[in-house]
XYZ file of C-alpha atoms in Angstrom:
157
model
C 124.485 -20.202 -30.799
C 125.154 -19.161 -27.205
C 123.369 -16.215 -25.655
C 126.658 -14.296 -25.700
C 127.027 -14.959 -29.436
C 123.447 -13.849 -30.046
C 124.098 -10.635 -28.097
C 127.250 -9.906 -30.118
C 125.415 -10.623 -33.374
C 122.552 -8.271 -32.441
C 124.989 -5.456 -31.691
C 126.686 -6.000 -35.067
C 123.334 -6.051 -36.906
C 122.223 -2.796 -35.308
C 125.482 -1.172 -36.336
C 125.271 -2.544 -39.880
C 121.625 -1.751 -40.662
C 121.472 2.010 -40.320
C 119.841 4.243 -42.889
C 121.071 7.469 -44.472
C 117.449 8.483 -45.040
C 114.131 6.754 -44.475
C 110.820 7.936 -45.899
C 107.263 6.709 -45.760
C 107.748 5.301 -49.260
C 110.787 3.403 -47.966
C 108.585 2.033 -45.170
C 106.073 0.773 -47.730
C 108.785 -0.975 -49.754
C 110.433 -2.478 -46.671
C 107.094 -3.565 -45.232
C 106.190 -5.470 -48.389
C 109.629 -7.077 -48.404
C 109.240 -8.208 -44.770
C 106.003 -10.015 -45.604
C 107.536 -11.590 -48.732
C 110.618 -12.756 -46.817
C 108.429 -14.378 -44.169
C 106.469 -16.262 -46.809
C 109.636 -17.330 -48.673
C 111.620 -18.436 -45.612
C 108.937 -19.749 -43.252
C 105.850 -20.198 -45.425
C 103.818 -18.232 -42.885
C 102.370 -14.719 -42.884
C 103.527 -12.121 -40.375
C 102.003 -8.914 -39.139
C 104.233 -5.945 -39.966
C 104.366 -2.446 -38.516
C 106.847 0.318 -39.252
C 106.807 3.590 -37.320
C 108.639 6.826 -37.960
C 108.718 9.210 -34.999
C 105.935 7.231 -33.262
C 103.672 7.510 -36.313
C 102.619 4.210 -37.865
C 103.416 4.636 -41.555
C 103.048 0.989 -42.578
C 100.944 -1.786 -41.102
C 99.849 -5.029 -42.692
C 97.835 -7.754 -40.997
C 97.481 -10.568 -43.525
C 95.120 -13.513 -43.178
C 96.300 -15.646 -40.282
C 97.177 -12.639 -38.136
C 94.989 -10.277 -36.189
C 94.340 -8.414 -32.977
C 96.765 -10.508 -30.949
C 99.622 -9.498 -33.244
C 98.642 -5.835 -32.774
C 99.291 -6.242 -29.054
C 102.691 -7.803 -29.751
C 103.620 -5.172 -32.347
C 102.859 -2.368 -29.910
C 104.854 -3.964 -27.094
C 107.813 -4.560 -29.425
C 107.727 -0.988 -30.753
C 107.431 0.468 -27.247
C 110.380 -1.640 -26.101
C 112.553 -0.491 -29.016
C 111.515 3.127 -28.405
C 112.504 2.852 -24.753
C 115.633 0.696 -24.984
C 116.891 2.002 -28.378
C 117.992 -1.553 -29.290
C 116.316 -4.522 -30.924
C 113.994 -6.576 -28.782
C 116.128 -9.663 -29.496
C 119.195 -7.729 -28.319
C 117.263 -6.931 -25.130
C 116.321 -10.616 -24.743
C 119.960 -11.694 -25.207
C 121.194 -9.066 -22.762
C 118.830 -10.388 -20.093
C 119.827 -13.985 -20.920
C 123.460 -12.966 -20.351
C 122.684 -11.613 -16.888
C 121.525 -8.091 -17.703
C 118.690 -6.343 -15.932
C 115.221 -7.515 -16.897
C 111.920 -5.692 -17.212
C 111.184 -5.735 -13.493
C 114.651 -4.451 -12.583
C 114.263 -1.641 -15.111
C 110.829 -0.839 -13.715
C 109.161 -1.567 -17.050
C 105.589 -2.843 -17.023
C 105.552 -6.459 -18.235
C 102.161 -5.832 -19.842
C 103.535 -3.034 -22.046
C 107.115 -4.103 -22.825
C 108.770 -7.374 -23.688
C 112.066 -9.062 -24.285
C 111.301 -11.167 -27.362
C 112.626 -10.888 -30.897
C 110.731 -9.055 -33.610
C 111.390 -5.366 -32.972
C 114.298 -3.507 -34.555
C 115.426 0.118 -34.291
C 115.125 2.303 -37.352
C 118.286 4.349 -36.890
C 119.770 7.057 -39.106
C 123.568 6.956 -39.486
C 125.246 9.336 -37.094
C 121.922 10.061 -35.461
C 119.358 8.571 -33.138
C 116.645 5.968 -33.414
C 113.844 7.589 -35.408
C 111.457 4.678 -35.634
C 110.774 0.989 -35.307
C 110.476 -2.034 -37.552
C 108.334 -4.731 -35.961
C 106.953 -8.098 -37.009
C 104.911 -10.720 -35.192
C 103.489 -14.218 -35.724
C 106.515 -16.546 -35.798
C 108.770 -17.770 -33.013
C 110.482 -14.713 -31.560
C 113.913 -15.533 -32.970
C 112.340 -16.172 -36.379
C 110.612 -12.787 -36.219
C 114.044 -11.248 -35.650
C 115.581 -13.264 -38.474
C 112.913 -12.121 -40.929
C 113.815 -8.508 -40.140
C 117.562 -9.061 -40.487
C 117.267 -11.085 -43.697
C 114.973 -8.465 -45.192
C 117.285 -5.621 -44.223
C 120.161 -7.465 -45.893
C 118.151 -7.654 -49.141
C 116.888 -4.091 -48.790
C 120.370 -2.611 -48.373
C 121.732 -4.640 -51.307
C 118.968 -3.262 -53.542
C 119.439 0.334 -52.356
C 123.211 0.406 -52.920
């Protein structure tokens, strides 16, 4: 896939995966599904964090993950909160010639352009939270989120 195709795909995913409501119980269910998807598709555990209005409502650090993933989860969530798009979308935008962290005056120690962070957006509204995973290659982190959201929305409808 070209960077332009990745960018287009990210925009489509963010439009498609919007919630009508999202509760802390939903976060628990989605969080468990993210971990299960990672194990099914990649055979590796991932760290998962879901925030609603900057409050961490789900976090799981399975064996094989730890403090390093906490740093990545925070940077991914902060990037989504600031940019209001997925971190993979941000990565693709930069790869297509968009402004990077330095040009946006974002601290490279606090923000990043790597996959694994996704906006939790309510339909017709704003971003109200973040869905973040860490431990795989950055594009695999993103894919775990998208694949899980596909399953989640099929089950909810």
